[in-house]
mmCIF file of C-alpha atoms and ligand atoms in Angstrom:
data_model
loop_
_atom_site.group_PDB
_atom_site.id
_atom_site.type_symbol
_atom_site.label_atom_id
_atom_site.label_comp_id
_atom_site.label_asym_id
_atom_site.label_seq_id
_atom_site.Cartn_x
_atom_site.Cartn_y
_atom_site.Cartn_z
ATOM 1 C CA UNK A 8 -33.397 24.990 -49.954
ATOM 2 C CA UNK A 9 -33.128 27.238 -46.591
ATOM 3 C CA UNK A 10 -31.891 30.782 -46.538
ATOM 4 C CA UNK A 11 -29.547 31.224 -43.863
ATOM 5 C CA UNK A 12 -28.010 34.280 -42.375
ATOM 6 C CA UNK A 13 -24.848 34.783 -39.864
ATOM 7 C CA UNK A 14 -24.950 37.625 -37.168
ATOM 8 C CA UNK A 15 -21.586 38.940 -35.957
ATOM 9 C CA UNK A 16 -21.311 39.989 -32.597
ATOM 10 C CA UNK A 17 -18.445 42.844 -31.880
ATOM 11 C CA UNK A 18 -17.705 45.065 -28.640
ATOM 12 C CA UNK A 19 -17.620 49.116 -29.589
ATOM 13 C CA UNK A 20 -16.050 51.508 -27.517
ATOM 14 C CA UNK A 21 -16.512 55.274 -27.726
ATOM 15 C CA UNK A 22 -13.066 55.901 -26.848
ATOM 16 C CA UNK A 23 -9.672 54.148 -25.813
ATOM 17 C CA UNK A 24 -9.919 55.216 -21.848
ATOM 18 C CA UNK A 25 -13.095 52.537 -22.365
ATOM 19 C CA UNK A 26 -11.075 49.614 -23.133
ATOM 20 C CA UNK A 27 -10.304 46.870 -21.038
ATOM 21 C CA UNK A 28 -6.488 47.465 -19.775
ATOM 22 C CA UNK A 29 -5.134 44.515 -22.589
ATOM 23 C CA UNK A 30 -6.824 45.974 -25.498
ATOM 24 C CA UNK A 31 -5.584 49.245 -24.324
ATOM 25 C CA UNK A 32 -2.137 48.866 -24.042
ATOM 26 C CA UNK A 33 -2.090 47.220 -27.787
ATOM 27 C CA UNK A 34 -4.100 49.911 -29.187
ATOM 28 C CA UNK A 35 -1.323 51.888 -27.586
ATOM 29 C CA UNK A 36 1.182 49.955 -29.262
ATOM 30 C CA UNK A 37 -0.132 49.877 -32.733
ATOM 31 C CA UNK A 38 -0.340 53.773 -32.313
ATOM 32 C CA UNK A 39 3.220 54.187 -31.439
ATOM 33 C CA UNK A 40 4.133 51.447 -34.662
ATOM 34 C CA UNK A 41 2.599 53.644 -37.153
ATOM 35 C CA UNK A 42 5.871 55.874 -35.900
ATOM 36 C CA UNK A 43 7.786 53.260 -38.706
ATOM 37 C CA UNK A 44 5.619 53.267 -41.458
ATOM 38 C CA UNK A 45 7.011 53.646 -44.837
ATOM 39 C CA UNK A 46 4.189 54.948 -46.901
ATOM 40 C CA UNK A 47 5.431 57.714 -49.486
ATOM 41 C CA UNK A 48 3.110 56.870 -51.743
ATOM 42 C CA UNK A 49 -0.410 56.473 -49.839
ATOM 43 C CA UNK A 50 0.638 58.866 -46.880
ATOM 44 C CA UNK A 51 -1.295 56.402 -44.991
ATOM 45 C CA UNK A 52 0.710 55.417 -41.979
ATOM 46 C CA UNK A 53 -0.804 52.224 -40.402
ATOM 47 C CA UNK A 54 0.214 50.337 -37.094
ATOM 48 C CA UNK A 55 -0.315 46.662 -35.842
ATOM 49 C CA UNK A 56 0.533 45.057 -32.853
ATOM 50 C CA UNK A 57 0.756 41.288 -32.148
ATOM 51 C CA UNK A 58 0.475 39.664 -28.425
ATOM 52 C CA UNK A 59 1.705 36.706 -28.266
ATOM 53 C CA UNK A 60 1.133 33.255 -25.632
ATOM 54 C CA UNK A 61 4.011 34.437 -24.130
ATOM 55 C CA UNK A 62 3.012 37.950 -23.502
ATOM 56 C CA UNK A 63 5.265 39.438 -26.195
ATOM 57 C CA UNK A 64 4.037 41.827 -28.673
ATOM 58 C CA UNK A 65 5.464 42.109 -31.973
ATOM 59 C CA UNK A 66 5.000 45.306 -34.259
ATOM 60 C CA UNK A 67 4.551 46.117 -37.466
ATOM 61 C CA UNK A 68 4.367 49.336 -39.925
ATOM 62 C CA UNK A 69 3.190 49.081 -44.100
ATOM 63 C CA UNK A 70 6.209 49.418 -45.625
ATOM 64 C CA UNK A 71 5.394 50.352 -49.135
ATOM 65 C CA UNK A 72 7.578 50.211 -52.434
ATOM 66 C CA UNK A 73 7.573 52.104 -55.793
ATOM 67 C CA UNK A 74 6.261 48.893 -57.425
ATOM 68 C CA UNK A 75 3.565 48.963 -55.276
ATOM 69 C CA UNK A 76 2.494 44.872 -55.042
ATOM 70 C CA UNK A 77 6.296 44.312 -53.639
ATOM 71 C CA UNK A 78 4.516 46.741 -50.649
ATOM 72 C CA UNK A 79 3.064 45.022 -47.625
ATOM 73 C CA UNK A 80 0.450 45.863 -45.025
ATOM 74 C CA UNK A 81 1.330 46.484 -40.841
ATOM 75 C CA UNK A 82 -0.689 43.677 -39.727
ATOM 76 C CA UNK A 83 1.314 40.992 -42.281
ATOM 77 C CA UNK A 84 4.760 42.634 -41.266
ATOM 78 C CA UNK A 85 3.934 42.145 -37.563
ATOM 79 C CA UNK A 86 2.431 38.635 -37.973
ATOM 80 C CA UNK A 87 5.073 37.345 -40.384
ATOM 81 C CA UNK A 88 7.577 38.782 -37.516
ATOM 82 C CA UNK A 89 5.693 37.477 -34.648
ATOM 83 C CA UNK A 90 5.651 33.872 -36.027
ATOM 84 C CA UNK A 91 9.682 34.128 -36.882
ATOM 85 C CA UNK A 92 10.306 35.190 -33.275
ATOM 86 C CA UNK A 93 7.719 32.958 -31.545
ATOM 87 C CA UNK A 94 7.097 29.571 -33.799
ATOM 88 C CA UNK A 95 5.637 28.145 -31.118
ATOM 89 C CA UNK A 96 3.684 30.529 -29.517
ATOM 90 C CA UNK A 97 -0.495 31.185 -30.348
ATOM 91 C CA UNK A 98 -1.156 34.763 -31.106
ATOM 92 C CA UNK A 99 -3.609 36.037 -28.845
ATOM 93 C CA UNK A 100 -5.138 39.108 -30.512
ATOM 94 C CA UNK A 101 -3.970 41.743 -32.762
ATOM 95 C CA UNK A 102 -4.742 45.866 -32.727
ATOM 96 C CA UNK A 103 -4.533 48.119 -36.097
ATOM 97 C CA UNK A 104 -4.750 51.837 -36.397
ATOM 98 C CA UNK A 105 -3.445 54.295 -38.980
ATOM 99 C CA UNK A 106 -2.173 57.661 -38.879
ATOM 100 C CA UNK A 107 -3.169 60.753 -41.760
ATOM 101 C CA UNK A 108 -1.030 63.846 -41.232
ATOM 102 C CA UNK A 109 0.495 62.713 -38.044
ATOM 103 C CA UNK A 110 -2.897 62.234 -36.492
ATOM 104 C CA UNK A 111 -4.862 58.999 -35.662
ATOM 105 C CA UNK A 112 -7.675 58.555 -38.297
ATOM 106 C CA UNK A 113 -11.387 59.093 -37.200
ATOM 107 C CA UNK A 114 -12.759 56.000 -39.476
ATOM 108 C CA UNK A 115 -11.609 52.693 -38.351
ATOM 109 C CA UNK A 116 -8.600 50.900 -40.400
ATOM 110 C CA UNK A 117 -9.952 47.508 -40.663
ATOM 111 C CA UNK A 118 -7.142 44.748 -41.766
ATOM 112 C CA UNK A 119 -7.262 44.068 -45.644
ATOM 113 C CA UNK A 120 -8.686 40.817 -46.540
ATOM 114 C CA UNK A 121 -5.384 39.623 -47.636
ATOM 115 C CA UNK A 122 -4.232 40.382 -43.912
ATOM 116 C CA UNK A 123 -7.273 38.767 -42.337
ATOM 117 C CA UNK A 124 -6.299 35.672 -44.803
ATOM 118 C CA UNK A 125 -3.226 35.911 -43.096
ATOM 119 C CA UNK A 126 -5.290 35.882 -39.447
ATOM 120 C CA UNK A 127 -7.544 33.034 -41.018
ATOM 121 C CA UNK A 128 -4.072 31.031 -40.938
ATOM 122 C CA UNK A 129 -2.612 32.531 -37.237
ATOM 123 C CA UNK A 130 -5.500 31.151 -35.803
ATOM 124 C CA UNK A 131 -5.230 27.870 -37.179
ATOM 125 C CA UNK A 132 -1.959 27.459 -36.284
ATOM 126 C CA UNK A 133 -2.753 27.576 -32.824
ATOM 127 C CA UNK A 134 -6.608 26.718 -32.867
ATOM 128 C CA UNK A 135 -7.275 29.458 -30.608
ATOM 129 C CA UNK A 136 -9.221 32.561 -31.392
ATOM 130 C CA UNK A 137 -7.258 35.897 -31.847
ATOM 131 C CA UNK A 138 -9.087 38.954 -31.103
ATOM 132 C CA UNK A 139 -8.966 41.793 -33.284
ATOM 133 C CA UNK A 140 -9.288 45.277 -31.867
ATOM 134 C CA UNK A 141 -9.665 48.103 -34.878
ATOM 135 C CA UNK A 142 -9.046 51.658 -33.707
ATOM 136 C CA UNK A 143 -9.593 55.348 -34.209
ATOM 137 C CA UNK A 144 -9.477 58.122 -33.019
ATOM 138 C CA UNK A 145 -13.330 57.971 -31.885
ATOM 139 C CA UNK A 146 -14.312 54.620 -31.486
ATOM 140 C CA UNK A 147 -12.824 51.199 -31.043
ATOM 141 C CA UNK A 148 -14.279 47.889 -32.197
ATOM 142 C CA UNK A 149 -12.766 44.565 -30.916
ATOM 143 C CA UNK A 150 -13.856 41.459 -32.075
ATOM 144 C CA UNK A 151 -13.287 37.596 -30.613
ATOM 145 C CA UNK A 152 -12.354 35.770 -33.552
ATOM 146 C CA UNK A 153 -11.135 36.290 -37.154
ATOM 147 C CA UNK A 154 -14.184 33.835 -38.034
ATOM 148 C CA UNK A 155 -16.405 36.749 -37.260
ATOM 149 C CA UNK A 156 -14.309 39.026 -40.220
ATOM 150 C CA UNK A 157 -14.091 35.773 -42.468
ATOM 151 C CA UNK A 158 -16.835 33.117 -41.445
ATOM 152 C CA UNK A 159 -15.958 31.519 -44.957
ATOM 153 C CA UNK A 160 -12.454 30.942 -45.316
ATOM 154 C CA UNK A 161 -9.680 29.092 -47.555
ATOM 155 C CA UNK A 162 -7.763 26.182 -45.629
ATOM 156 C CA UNK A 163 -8.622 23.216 -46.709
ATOM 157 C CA UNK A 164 -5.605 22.430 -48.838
ATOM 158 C CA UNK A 165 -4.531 19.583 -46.426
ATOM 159 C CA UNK A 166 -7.761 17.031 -46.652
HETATM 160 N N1 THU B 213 -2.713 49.173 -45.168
HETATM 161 C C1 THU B 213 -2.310 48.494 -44.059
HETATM 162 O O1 THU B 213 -1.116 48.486 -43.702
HETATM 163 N N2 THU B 213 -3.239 47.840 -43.345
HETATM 164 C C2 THU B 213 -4.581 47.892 -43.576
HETATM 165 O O2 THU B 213 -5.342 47.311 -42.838
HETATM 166 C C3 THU B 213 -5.091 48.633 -44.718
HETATM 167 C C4 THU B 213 -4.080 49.207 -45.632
HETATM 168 C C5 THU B 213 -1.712 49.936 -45.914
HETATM 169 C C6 THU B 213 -1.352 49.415 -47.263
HETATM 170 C C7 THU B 213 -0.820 50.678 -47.915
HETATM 171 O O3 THU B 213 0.524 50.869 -47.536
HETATM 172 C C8 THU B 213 -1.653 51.787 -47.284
HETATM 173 O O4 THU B 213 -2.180 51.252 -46.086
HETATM 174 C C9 THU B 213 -2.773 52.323 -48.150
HETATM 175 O O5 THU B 213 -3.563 51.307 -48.608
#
């Protein structure tokens, strides 16, 4: 028997003007995407943008529904539209950030764990890490790798 323990390692940033230029620019992004959120019922307006091999980025906004399973988070809509548009390209890191009352939230919105699932699977596809960068309106956190959200993931349905 031997306890073991797993440290993750993250960057924080006490503000966007701290942020590498890359991170930046998709923070920016997944600020401007909350712009299409469809969230009547939560009022929580939520942003994710995708960058691609290619340099693309794809978008994404929660678009929610009365029966509210049918709903789906920003960071599924943009990966799910990222993949259609670029099959063949690795996604290279995502940002998130939500909007309350037409202003950017001051907690972080980290991705669901259904989303980071979703990551879990993004990454494998390519086998390169995708780095996650979680705003607010304070600080930022970015991280290297979706192992470091999910060290202990689902995938082995194909052994
Ligand atoms: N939501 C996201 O779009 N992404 C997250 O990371 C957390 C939650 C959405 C789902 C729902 O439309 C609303 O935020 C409230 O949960």
């Amino acid at each position: 028997m031997e306890e073991k323990n797993i440290i993750i390692n993250y960057t924080e940033y006490n503000c966007a003007e701290e942020l590498p230029q890359l991170e930046k620019t998709l923070l920016e992004k997944a600020i401007q995407a909350t712009s299409s959120s469809y969230a009547p019922y939560s009022k929580f307006n939520v942003g994710a943008a995708v960058l691609m091999g290619n340099g693309e980025v794809v978008t994404g906004s929660n678009q929610e529904n009365a029966a509210s399973p049918s709903g789906l988070c920003a960071e599924r809509v943009a990966l799910f539209a990222a993949h259609h548009m670029y099959p063949n390209e690795p996604v290279k890191a995502i940002a998130i950030a939500a909007k309350q009352n037409g202003k950017i939230t001051a907690d972080l919105t980290y991705p669901c764990a259904a989303c980071i699932q979703v990551m879990v699977e993004s990454q494998k596809r390519s086998g390169s890490p995708i780095k996650i960068i979680v705003g607010s309106a304070g600080k930022i956190q970015v991280f290297g790798s979706v192992d470091t959200l999910l060290p202990f993931s689902f995938g082995n349905l194909s052994q």
